[in-house]
Amino acid sequence: MPAPSVDRLRNIATQLRIDSVRSTTEAGSGHPTTCLSAADIVAALFFAEMRFDPADPQHPEADRFVLSKGHGAPLLYAAWAAAGAFPREAVMDLRKIGSDLEGHPTPRLPFVDVATGSLGQGLAAGVGIALNARRIGSEYRTYVLVGDGESAEGAVWEAAQIAAFQQLDNLCGITDVNALGQSGGTLFGRDLEALARRWRAFGWHAVAIDGHDIAAILQALAEARAMSGRPTMILARTFKGRGVSLFEGADNWHGKPLKKGADLDRAMAELDAQIVATDDPAPVIPKPARRHDEGPLPDFAAAMPAPAYRKGDAVATREAYGTALVALGAIDARVVALDADVKNSTFSDRFERAHPDRFYQSFIAEQVMVGSAMGLASRGALPFPSSFACFLERASDFIRMAGISNLNIKLAGSHAGVSIGEDGPSQMALEDLAMMRAVPNATVFYPCDAVSAERLTALAASTPGPVYLRMSRPKTPVIYDAGERFEVGGSKTLRAGDADVATVVAAGVTVFEALAAHASLSAEGIGIRVIDAYSIQPIDRDGLIAAARATGLRVVTVEDHYANGGLGDAVSEALGSLGARVHRLAVREIPRSGTPAELLDRYGISARAIIDAVRRLRA
Amino acid sequence: MPAPSVDRLRNIATQLRIDSVRSTTEAGSGHPTTCLSAADIVAALFFAEMRFDPADPQHPEADRFVLSKGHGAPLLYAAWAAAGAFPREAVMDLRKIGSDLEGHPTPRLPFVDVATGSLGQGLAAGVGIALNARRIGSEYRTYVLVGDGESAEGAVWEAAQIAAFQQLDNLCGITDVNALGQSGGTLFGRDLEALARRWRAFGWHAVAIDGHDIAAILQALAEARAMSGRPTMILARTFKGRGVSLFEGADNWHGKPLKKGADLDRAMAELDAQIVATDDPAPVIPKPARRHDEGPLPDFAAAMPAPAYRKGDAVATREAYGTALVALGAIDARVVALDADVKNSTFSDRFERAHPDRFYQSFIAEQVMVGSAMGLASRGALPFPSSFACFLERASDFIRMAGISNLNIKLAGSHAGVSIGEDGPSQMALEDLAMMRAVPNATVFYPCDAVSAERLTALAASTPGPVYLRMSRPKTPVIYDAGERFEVGGSKTLRAGDADVATVVAAGVTVFEALAAHASLSAEGIGIRVIDAYSIQPIDRDGLIAAARATGLRVVTVEDHYANGGLGDAVSEALGSLGARVHRLAVREIPRSGTPAELLDRYGISARAIIDAVRRLRA
């Protein structure tokens, strides 16, 4: 195959500029100037560097491209159209409700692996995508186009350090250094050396070039390809709005398209004039050499061995999680685990010992842990990132974007609630259910004992999309038979009688408080129905409605979580149109250090509080 | 005053070690080894470097100390006890429910400015505290003790770059390089040069020392004090567990105290033996030279000029926010604003133009924006950090800790919900209410028009603790008189009749959908009550209960937010024990790009959806 012609690549870049300008003008919104700064880089990447099949963007061995600066979406769409993935004129549907060419890229499009547009996330996803190449033994390379403005995000530097730690020489970043953010200049402006010093200090090979010089771009990409043992960052000096005189160098054009009429006509004329006559052959995109498909995932829930506990054993759910994770990893090699330096608390260290080649240490950097899990999931791995539940909130915005991408990631958070005890509020997850339930396509499980923890971990693996497992620190007694079945949207009725005066809905550690309340009230001849709502989202609406109806529409919810966004909310919504009276027991102030039992009682989620609530509802 | 004696400082360090070991043993939990690695540093800082008054830890001109590695709390408590802030034997109450000496430091203690324990946050707070010194014209210096493990957090590097950008030579970090994290070695181990390269690349002066050599520590601190125009990071090579042979160098001791009995006795004997005989004078802590108190904050809500709008004007709430912010800044110089490169979208650029010396640019780095606001708030400033609401989620864990610290910060998020239109889901905040409502001491306002936006911005300034203002992108018509009053926990009944069949609770952009539904239904002779729930937290419980009772216990909630954690939840809980039927209208799937009107309708929160819901509730 002949070397790609620079003239041809220049013309492609001009075409990408034309399409970026006219599609945003047609849409009446969007970010043309940021497309124009990166058009030469993208033309070189797509038509002289990357190996892929435009007709099969998800080919497992194809090189990957992540547009971290997601507001450059029109350029991405123009490039895939130019490559033949869809008809060029479709770019004019940009941002229309009937088109998947959205304002920022999402995986609704087959050529998008992870949604971008929340800046600073693309490189972490790229780390995961590059790790996946190693996982499947593929030569594919991963390219991430980063904005200089977004390089201020700490998440970029978390990704940088892990890429270097993992020696990802199959990962190449290109920073579009156009020196302008949305509202002003970037931190470093055009000081490429200052940027290069940062990347080098974080262990990368860094090279500075003129980002509008196609030959220089090609040379830098070749240099990156030849690099061994470390990732490469190409720092490309560019001009925002390059090629359109109205835009170029101006700083008040961010996120603004040209108006139809004279402005657009002038820009089109300028861009048309940049097309050079050439007889060089058109570039041919090389396809991936081989294709290895991993096939569908197994039915993990069915394949898992039965839990090896007896009723009454005292085992923390976090420990059962670690045991289940090892078993899942033995069932399928796509199961991987990620940690942020708490593996000995979450028990993911068991997975590391069993499957060391599929365990990724992120150190104390939760954003890259979740971001690289997103990248891994986008390429077919089944990642289980875990940490203390409260520290997953550090990655809240990544989790939001994982929801938008509908990625198959399984988050596990341990040390939920005040029941952790003495470590104090900074270590207690009391808003993690609110965070995860706010992801509309997320499934949320909250086991109370080791059997349900193992079963729900397996069910998480079998349930598509984002899943969250909430785990507790203290040991709790096993209450379920090893053969007990659990399902998405299910619940367990643990106590029920004909004359129950109220339904108590609990989950996790509060199940045991509800059982204790039942025992006390029973002694007085008062019956309550006790439900273990292990599936927080979706919740067992029908089961809850039936229980509420059977108990005089009196319901108490009790959770080791703040009052908002958790179990009480889920139950209230499920019962919304029933007209039930729902009394919510939850933590309603910032807690403090103390023993677990002291804290459960002080914050009103103990058996005593449940008994009081039942009495009040009857009054 | 004579130079402090190194022997005396060594003995103080030994005392701090003794207290850290015995208090954690007494508590039965905690992290003694991380205290021992940093004891020499803390002894030197507290007794030979810092200027403060142990009897008045909040003195506005005192040097500040932030323990970013919050699990070193026992060391912090031992140091303040040694300085005389409280009786030494009180350290034995560590982690007990009746003591404020919690597992990780919180501002329940007068000498703690910001809660720590979620790692990687202290330096961002330190940036804000150092900026505050500049704001009040004080010479006080800010010291932050950072863990080497937590230096993997991206937030640390966001703080690093802003400290350098702001040329904070009054800020000094000390990294306790003990090379051990919780579950294994840190990323860089003992390679101080690798760490120094990072800090230098981020614009800091960096110096590597032996962290157990008191004289070297003092010299490095003096070097930092002499540095002009840039912050200093002292990289201190230490050993986790230093001074106790059972601990030293071992890696399975993180978060574990010694057992009472032989282990503790041996450690105490070893530490006692490290006390050296000396006749040197005891160090005297120098007190701050002057004291300038800023006094109580004014009543901003009362002092604000009336909004200058007429009913029917079309003004975006985010724009009214910008206008109000300028006015607040004119009322009191403690009002400051922070941005993350979207000031021209949030209209905080108006504040920058009016009060440029009190406007802090964080570039695209939301964690340091919120973290430095936390630091500023802890020292008496009244910070308003703002961004797109969805990008505030990047700082979710900082916001959690701001709640734990009960800091007086006023977060403003613009571009809430699908009503932003074409930019697509990555730019839409649809879970921000869930995030903010989960902070139990946070107040949450959601104005629908420019008058309420201005009034609620002023009310935010007057309301103690964390406050969140949710703002919309589109222009909305002004519906309130300029003199209308708004209050924490209030609501406005916009439409009411004697025969209303249901109450529709709306907020923000959906208020106008509810008003349109009212108009349509009125034409058919059906009355609905329309409530603007501008105070989402606390919500107007009494008002909602009265409205529900007056409308047959039929309630519809409608919000431009996901179904979980937002307005519907707040209303459901308020009505929980009433037995009302609550039908919740909210966004229930990942949305896409489209026009605002298309999206409101597609996702079921338009006037049409409200009308349908009212009809269904009546059926």
mmCIF file of N, CA and C in Angstrom, chain A residues 224-321:
data_model
loop_
_atom_site.group_PDB
_atom_site.id
_atom_site.type_symbol
_atom_site.label_atom_id
_atom_site.label_comp_id
_atom_site.label_asym_id
_atom_site.label_seq_id
_atom_site.Cartn_x
_atom_site.Cartn_y
_atom_site.Cartn_z
ATOM 1 N N ALA A 224 5.314 7.486 18.211
ATOM 2 C CA ALA A 224 4.537 6.875 19.292
ATOM 3 C C ALA A 224 4.432 5.368 19.091
ATOM 4 N N ARG A 225 4.237 4.970 17.840
ATOM 5 C CA ARG A 225 4.090 3.549 17.534
ATOM 6 C C ARG A 225 5.377 2.793 17.843
ATOM 7 N N ALA A 226 6.499 3.468 17.679
ATOM 8 C CA ALA A 226 7.795 2.820 17.898
ATOM 9 C C ALA A 226 8.200 2.797 19.372
ATOM 10 N N MET A 227 7.489 3.536 20.188
ATOM 11 C CA MET A 227 7.859 3.668 21.609
ATOM 12 C C MET A 227 7.562 2.371 22.352
ATOM 13 N N SER A 228 8.474 1.969 23.192
ATOM 14 C CA SER A 228 8.281 0.730 23.943
ATOM 15 C C SER A 228 8.258 1.021 25.435
ATOM 16 N N GLY A 229 7.278 0.474 26.131
ATOM 17 C CA GLY A 229 7.260 0.536 27.596
ATOM 18 C C GLY A 229 6.627 1.766 28.189
ATOM 19 N N ARG A 230 6.240 2.729 27.352
ATOM 20 C CA ARG A 230 5.548 3.889 27.912
ATOM 21 C C ARG A 230 4.606 4.510 26.881
ATOM 22 N N PRO A 231 3.532 5.112 27.384
ATOM 23 C CA PRO A 231 2.597 5.781 26.468
ATOM 24 C C PRO A 231 3.191 7.092 25.957
ATOM 25 N N THR A 232 2.628 7.574 24.874
ATOM 26 C CA THR A 232 3.104 8.819 24.254
ATOM 27 C C THR A 232 1.996 9.867 24.243
ATOM 28 N N MET A 233 2.375 11.095 24.582
ATOM 29 C CA MET A 233 1.466 12.224 24.419
ATOM 30 C C MET A 233 2.043 13.157 23.363
ATOM 31 N N ILE A 234 1.282 13.366 22.298
ATOM 32 C CA ILE A 234 1.658 14.325 21.257
ATOM 33 C C ILE A 234 0.985 15.656 21.591
ATOM 34 N N LEU A 235 1.793 16.663 21.804
ATOM 35 C CA LEU A 235 1.260 17.989 22.119
ATOM 36 C C LEU A 235 1.248 18.792 20.828
ATOM 37 N N ALA A 236 0.053 19.033 20.325
ATOM 38 C CA ALA A 236 -0.091 19.633 18.996
ATOM 39 C C ALA A 236 -0.558 21.078 19.120
ATOM 40 N N ARG A 237 0.320 21.985 18.711
ATOM 41 C CA ARG A 237 -0.002 23.416 18.752
ATOM 42 C C ARG A 237 -0.965 23.717 17.599
ATOM 43 N N THR A 238 -2.133 24.244 17.946
ATOM 44 C CA THR A 238 -3.159 24.490 16.923
ATOM 45 C C THR A 238 -3.798 25.860 17.133
ATOM 46 N N PHE A 239 -4.680 26.196 16.195
ATOM 47 C CA PHE A 239 -5.469 27.423 16.337
ATOM 48 C C PHE A 239 -6.949 27.084 16.277
ATOM 49 N N LYS A 240 -7.669 27.547 17.288
ATOM 50 C CA LYS A 240 -9.107 27.323 17.330
ATOM 51 C C LYS A 240 -9.736 28.056 16.147
ATOM 52 N N GLY A 241 -10.566 27.351 15.406
ATOM 53 C CA GLY A 241 -11.214 27.975 14.250
ATOM 54 C C GLY A 241 -10.355 27.981 13.000
ATOM 55 N N ARG A 242 -9.235 27.228 13.002
ATOM 56 C CA ARG A 242 -8.290 27.230 11.896
ATOM 57 C C ARG A 242 -8.972 27.015 10.542
ATOM 58 N N GLY A 243 -8.665 27.897 9.584
ATOM 59 C CA GLY A 243 -9.164 27.738 8.223
ATOM 60 C C GLY A 243 -10.343 28.640 7.895
ATOM 61 N N VAL A 244 -10.932 29.253 8.925
ATOM 62 C CA VAL A 244 -12.062 30.173 8.705
ATOM 63 C C VAL A 244 -11.681 31.504 9.336
ATOM 64 N N SER A 245 -11.528 32.523 8.495
ATOM 65 C CA SER A 245 -10.947 33.775 8.980
ATOM 66 C C SER A 245 -11.800 34.441 10.055
ATOM 67 N N LEU A 246 -13.129 34.248 9.981
ATOM 68 C CA LEU A 246 -13.994 34.837 11.022
ATOM 69 C C LEU A 246 -13.659 34.287 12.412
ATOM 70 N N PHE A 247 -13.305 33.022 12.431
ATOM 71 C CA PHE A 247 -13.064 32.334 13.702
ATOM 72 C C PHE A 247 -11.648 32.520 14.226
ATOM 73 N N GLU A 248 -10.688 32.437 13.309
ATOM 74 C CA GLU A 248 -9.340 32.064 13.714
ATOM 75 C C GLU A 248 -8.741 33.039 14.725
ATOM 76 N N GLY A 249 -8.319 32.494 15.793
ATOM 77 C CA GLY A 249 -7.638 33.295 16.804
ATOM 78 C C GLY A 249 -8.583 34.082 17.688
ATOM 79 N N ALA A 250 -9.860 34.163 17.324
ATOM 80 C CA ALA A 250 -10.783 34.922 18.167
ATOM 81 C C ALA A 250 -11.181 34.079 19.376
ATOM 82 N N ASP A 251 -11.517 34.727 20.483
ATOM 83 C CA ASP A 251 -11.786 33.949 21.697
ATOM 84 C C ASP A 251 -13.229 34.040 22.162
ATOM 85 N N ASN A 252 -14.101 34.613 21.376
ATOM 86 C CA ASN A 252 -15.500 34.680 21.819
ATOM 87 C C ASN A 252 -16.400 33.802 20.955
ATOM 88 N N TRP A 253 -15.799 32.797 20.337
ATOM 89 C CA TRP A 253 -16.553 31.958 19.423
ATOM 90 C C TRP A 253 -16.818 30.563 19.996
ATOM 91 N N HIS A 254 -16.349 30.293 21.216
ATOM 92 C CA HIS A 254 -16.543 28.945 21.755
ATOM 93 C C HIS A 254 -18.031 28.594 21.793
ATOM 94 N N GLY A 255 -18.371 27.448 21.236
ATOM 95 C CA GLY A 255 -19.751 26.971 21.299
ATOM 96 C C GLY A 255 -20.727 27.787 20.475
ATOM 97 N N LYS A 256 -20.212 28.463 19.454
ATOM 98 C CA LYS A 256 -21.112 29.268 18.618
ATOM 99 C C LYS A 256 -20.905 28.917 17.156
ATOM 100 N N PRO A 257 -21.985 28.560 16.450
ATOM 101 C CA PRO A 257 -21.854 28.288 15.014
ATOM 102 C C PRO A 257 -21.955 29.589 14.217
ATOM 103 N N LEU A 258 -21.561 29.512 12.956
ATOM 104 C CA LEU A 258 -21.757 30.653 12.061
ATOM 105 C C LEU A 258 -23.237 30.778 11.721
ATOM 106 N N LYS A 259 -23.626 32.000 11.412
ATOM 107 C CA LYS A 259 -25.002 32.224 10.947
ATOM 108 C C LYS A 259 -25.102 31.855 9.474
ATOM 109 N N LYS A 260 -26.279 31.375 9.085
ATOM 110 C CA LYS A 260 -26.516 31.146 7.661
ATOM 111 C C LYS A 260 -26.440 32.481 6.921
ATOM 112 N N GLY A 261 -26.110 32.424 5.648
ATOM 113 C CA GLY A 261 -26.035 33.647 4.856
ATOM 114 C C GLY A 261 -24.589 34.030 4.624
ATOM 115 N N ALA A 262 -24.327 35.324 4.728
ATOM 116 C CA ALA A 262 -23.020 35.843 4.329
ATOM 117 C C ALA A 262 -21.869 35.176 5.084
ATOM 118 N N ASP A 263 -22.021 35.033 6.405
ATOM 119 C CA ASP A 263 -20.926 34.460 7.205
ATOM 120 C C ASP A 263 -20.611 33.035 6.753
ATOM 121 N N LEU A 264 -21.644 32.223 6.646
ATOM 122 C CA LEU A 264 -21.426 30.829 6.245
ATOM 123 C C LEU A 264 -20.884 30.765 4.822
ATOM 124 N N ASP A 265 -21.450 31.571 3.936
ATOM 125 C CA ASP A 265 -21.004 31.547 2.537
ATOM 126 C C ASP A 265 -19.517 31.893 2.445
ATOM 127 N N ARG A 266 -19.112 32.894 3.200
ATOM 128 C CA ARG A 266 -17.717 33.305 3.172
ATOM 129 C C ARG A 266 -16.810 32.181 3.678
ATOM 130 N N ALA A 267 -17.237 31.555 4.780
ATOM 131 C CA ALA A 267 -16.433 30.459 5.340
ATOM 132 C C ALA A 267 -16.330 29.313 4.342
ATOM 133 N N MET A 268 -17.445 28.971 3.711
ATOM 134 C CA MET A 268 -17.428 27.865 2.743
ATOM 135 C C MET A 268 -16.494 28.195 1.574
ATOM 136 N N ALA A 269 -16.547 29.447 1.146
ATOM 137 C CA ALA A 269 -15.680 29.842 0.029
ATOM 138 C C ALA A 269 -14.214 29.744 0.439
ATOM 139 N N GLU A 270 -13.921 30.192 1.644
ATOM 140 C CA GLU A 270 -12.531 30.106 2.128
ATOM 141 C C GLU A 270 -12.060 28.655 2.200
ATOM 142 N N LEU A 271 -12.930 27.801 2.719
ATOM 143 C CA LEU A 271 -12.543 26.397 2.880
ATOM 144 C C LEU A 271 -12.428 25.714 1.516
ATOM 145 N N ASP A 272 -13.371 26.001 0.622
ATOM 146 C CA ASP A 272 -13.289 25.422 -0.728
ATOM 147 C C ASP A 272 -11.949 25.785 -1.379
ATOM 148 N N ALA A 273 -11.530 27.009 -1.133
ATOM 149 C CA ALA A 273 -10.282 27.474 -1.763
ATOM 150 C C ALA A 273 -9.060 26.757 -1.202
ATOM 151 N N GLN A 274 -9.231 26.084 -0.061
ATOM 152 C CA GLN A 274 -8.087 25.375 0.537
ATOM 153 C C GLN A 274 -7.909 23.968 -0.027
ATOM 154 N N ILE A 275 -8.892 23.525 -0.820
ATOM 155 C CA ILE A 275 -8.754 22.217 -1.477
ATOM 156 C C ILE A 275 -7.673 22.338 -2.549
ATOM 157 N N VAL A 276 -6.706 21.437 -2.481
ATOM 158 C CA VAL A 276 -5.617 21.484 -3.480
ATOM 159 C C VAL A 276 -5.840 20.389 -4.517
ATOM 160 N N ALA A 277 -5.476 20.719 -5.742
ATOM 161 C CA ALA A 277 -5.595 19.724 -6.822
ATOM 162 C C ALA A 277 -4.498 18.673 -6.642
ATOM 163 N N THR A 278 -4.873 17.409 -6.760
ATOM 164 C CA THR A 278 -3.867 16.347 -6.616
ATOM 165 C C THR A 278 -4.288 15.121 -7.416
ATOM 166 N N ASP A 279 -3.291 14.450 -7.961
ATOM 167 C CA ASP A 279 -3.546 13.169 -8.627
ATOM 168 C C ASP A 279 -3.152 12.003 -7.724
ATOM 169 N N ASP A 280 -2.721 12.305 -6.508
ATOM 170 C CA ASP A 280 -2.311 11.231 -5.601
ATOM 171 C C ASP A 280 -3.491 10.300 -5.341
ATOM 172 N N PRO A 281 -3.196 9.016 -5.134
ATOM 173 C CA PRO A 281 -4.301 8.095 -4.842
ATOM 174 C C PRO A 281 -4.955 8.434 -3.501
ATOM 175 N N ALA A 282 -6.243 8.209 -3.430
ATOM 176 C CA ALA A 282 -6.958 8.421 -2.167
ATOM 177 C C ALA A 282 -6.441 7.435 -1.135
ATOM 178 N N PRO A 283 -6.357 7.845 0.113
ATOM 179 C CA PRO A 283 -5.893 6.912 1.146
ATOM 180 C C PRO A 283 -6.848 5.728 1.284
ATOM 181 N N VAL A 284 -6.287 4.595 1.606
ATOM 182 C CA VAL A 284 -7.089 3.393 1.857
ATOM 183 C C VAL A 284 -6.926 3.025 3.327
ATOM 184 N N ILE A 285 -8.028 2.893 4.016
ATOM 185 C CA ILE A 285 -7.956 2.560 5.440
ATOM 186 C C ILE A 285 -7.680 1.068 5.595
ATOM 187 N N PRO A 286 -6.572 0.685 6.239
ATOM 188 C CA PRO A 286 -6.297 -0.750 6.405
ATOM 189 C C PRO A 286 -7.227 -1.380 7.428
ATOM 190 N N LYS A 287 -7.701 -2.568 7.116
ATOM 191 C CA LYS A 287 -8.599 -3.257 8.048
ATOM 192 C C LYS A 287 -7.795 -4.104 9.036
ATOM 193 N N PRO A 288 -8.389 -4.397 10.173
ATOM 194 C CA PRO A 288 -7.688 -5.261 11.139
ATOM 195 C C PRO A 288 -7.405 -6.624 10.510
ATOM 196 N N ALA A 289 -6.271 -7.201 10.870
ATOM 197 C CA ALA A 289 -5.821 -8.425 10.211
ATOM 198 C C ALA A 289 -6.669 -9.636 10.580
ATOM 199 N N ARG A 290 -6.998 -9.786 11.829
ATOM 200 C CA ARG A 290 -7.698 -10.990 12.272
ATOM 201 C C ARG A 290 -8.926 -10.572 13.057
ATOM 202 N N ARG A 291 -9.747 -11.506 13.363
ATOM 203 C CA ARG A 291 -10.935 -11.203 14.153
ATOM 204 C C ARG A 291 -11.169 -12.332 15.137
ATOM 205 N N HIS A 292 -11.101 -11.995 16.401
ATOM 206 C CA HIS A 292 -11.355 -12.979 17.454
ATOM 207 C C HIS A 292 -12.539 -12.486 18.264
ATOM 208 N N ASP A 293 -13.663 -13.182 18.163
ATOM 209 C CA ASP A 293 -14.841 -12.783 18.944
ATOM 210 C C ASP A 293 -14.914 -13.594 20.223
ATOM 211 N N GLU A 294 -15.284 -12.928 21.284
ATOM 212 C CA GLU A 294 -15.317 -13.615 22.585
ATOM 213 C C GLU A 294 -16.641 -14.314 22.842
ATOM 214 N N GLY A 295 -17.652 -14.009 22.041
ATOM 215 C CA GLY A 295 -18.938 -14.678 22.218
ATOM 216 C C GLY A 295 -19.724 -14.117 23.380
ATOM 217 N N PRO A 296 -20.952 -14.593 23.531
ATOM 218 C CA PRO A 296 -21.799 -14.078 24.613
ATOM 219 C C PRO A 296 -21.257 -14.477 25.985
ATOM 220 N N LEU A 297 -21.590 -13.697 26.971
ATOM 221 C CA LEU A 297 -21.192 -14.018 28.346
ATOM 222 C C LEU A 297 -22.004 -15.208 28.856
ATOM 223 N N PRO A 298 -21.444 -15.993 29.741
ATOM 224 C CA PRO A 298 -22.199 -17.123 30.303
ATOM 225 C C PRO A 298 -23.274 -16.628 31.277
ATOM 226 N N ASP A 299 -24.138 -17.505 31.703
ATOM 227 C CA ASP A 299 -25.118 -17.199 32.750
ATOM 228 C C ASP A 299 -24.421 -17.412 34.097
ATOM 229 N N PHE A 300 -23.826 -16.332 34.566
ATOM 230 C CA PHE A 300 -23.019 -16.442 35.785
ATOM 231 C C PHE A 300 -23.843 -16.947 36.965
ATOM 232 N N ALA A 301 -25.078 -16.419 37.070
ATOM 233 C CA ALA A 301 -25.892 -16.782 38.233
ATOM 234 C C ALA A 301 -26.136 -18.292 38.264
ATOM 235 N N ALA A 302 -26.328 -18.865 37.054
ATOM 236 C CA ALA A 302 -26.568 -20.313 37.003
ATOM 237 C C ALA A 302 -25.282 -21.102 37.216
ATOM 238 N N ALA A 303 -24.173 -20.552 36.753
ATOM 239 C CA ALA A 303 -22.907 -21.295 36.797
ATOM 240 C C ALA A 303 -22.215 -21.243 38.157
ATOM 241 N N MET A 304 -22.637 -20.308 39.000
ATOM 242 C CA MET A 304 -21.944 -20.156 40.290
ATOM 243 C C MET A 304 -22.167 -21.357 41.195
ATOM 244 N N PRO A 305 -21.136 -21.777 41.905
ATOM 245 C CA PRO A 305 -21.338 -22.806 42.932
ATOM 246 C C PRO A 305 -22.209 -22.245 44.059
ATOM 247 N N ALA A 306 -22.906 -23.126 44.746
ATOM 248 C CA ALA A 306 -23.745 -22.683 45.871
ATOM 249 C C ALA A 306 -22.856 -22.119 46.979
ATOM 250 N N PRO A 307 -23.344 -21.095 47.656
ATOM 251 C CA PRO A 307 -22.565 -20.532 48.769
ATOM 252 C C PRO A 307 -22.316 -21.588 49.845
ATOM 253 N N ALA A 308 -21.138 -21.514 50.452
ATOM 254 C CA ALA A 308 -20.742 -22.532 51.433
ATOM 255 C C ALA A 308 -20.898 -22.005 52.862
ATOM 256 N N TYR A 309 -22.097 -21.552 53.191
ATOM 257 C CA TYR A 309 -22.343 -21.048 54.540
ATOM 258 C C TYR A 309 -23.480 -21.849 55.152
ATOM 259 N N ARG A 310 -23.491 -21.839 56.475
ATOM 260 C CA ARG A 310 -24.639 -22.370 57.174
ATOM 261 C C ARG A 310 -25.371 -21.232 57.867
ATOM 262 N N LYS A 311 -26.650 -21.361 58.006
ATOM 263 C CA LYS A 311 -27.418 -20.335 58.710
ATOM 264 C C LYS A 311 -26.790 -20.078 60.072
ATOM 265 N N GLY A 312 -26.678 -18.814 60.406
ATOM 266 C CA GLY A 312 -26.112 -18.450 61.693
ATOM 267 C C GLY A 312 -24.640 -18.101 61.642
ATOM 268 N N ASP A 313 -23.935 -18.559 60.582
ATOM 269 C CA ASP A 313 -22.534 -18.145 60.441
ATOM 270 C C ASP A 313 -22.476 -16.612 60.424
ATOM 271 N N ALA A 314 -21.443 -16.051 61.033
ATOM 272 C CA ALA A 314 -21.278 -14.589 61.011
ATOM 273 C C ALA A 314 -20.218 -14.228 59.967
ATOM 274 N N VAL A 315 -20.643 -13.616 58.889
ATOM 275 C CA VAL A 315 -19.752 -13.275 57.775
ATOM 276 C C VAL A 315 -20.152 -11.898 57.250
ATOM 277 N N ALA A 316 -19.178 -11.040 57.018
ATOM 278 C CA ALA A 316 -19.495 -9.734 56.438
ATOM 279 C C ALA A 316 -19.853 -9.897 54.963
ATOM 280 N N THR A 317 -20.816 -9.118 54.498
ATOM 281 C CA THR A 317 -21.197 -9.196 53.082
ATOM 282 C C THR A 317 -20.014 -8.842 52.184
ATOM 283 N N ARG A 318 -19.155 -7.921 52.636
ATOM 284 C CA ARG A 318 -17.981 -7.566 51.812
ATOM 285 C C ARG A 318 -17.070 -8.770 51.625
ATOM 286 N N GLU A 319 -16.987 -9.627 52.651
ATOM 287 C CA GLU A 319 -16.138 -10.802 52.523
ATOM 288 C C GLU A 319 -16.758 -11.805 51.542
ATOM 289 N N ALA A 320 -18.074 -11.977 51.634
ATOM 290 C CA ALA A 320 -18.760 -12.876 50.705
ATOM 291 C C ALA A 320 -18.622 -12.366 49.270
ATOM 292 N N TYR A 321 -18.603 -11.045 49.121
ATOM 293 C CA TYR A 321 -18.377 -10.454 47.800
ATOM 294 C C TYR A 321 -17.038 -10.916 47.231
#
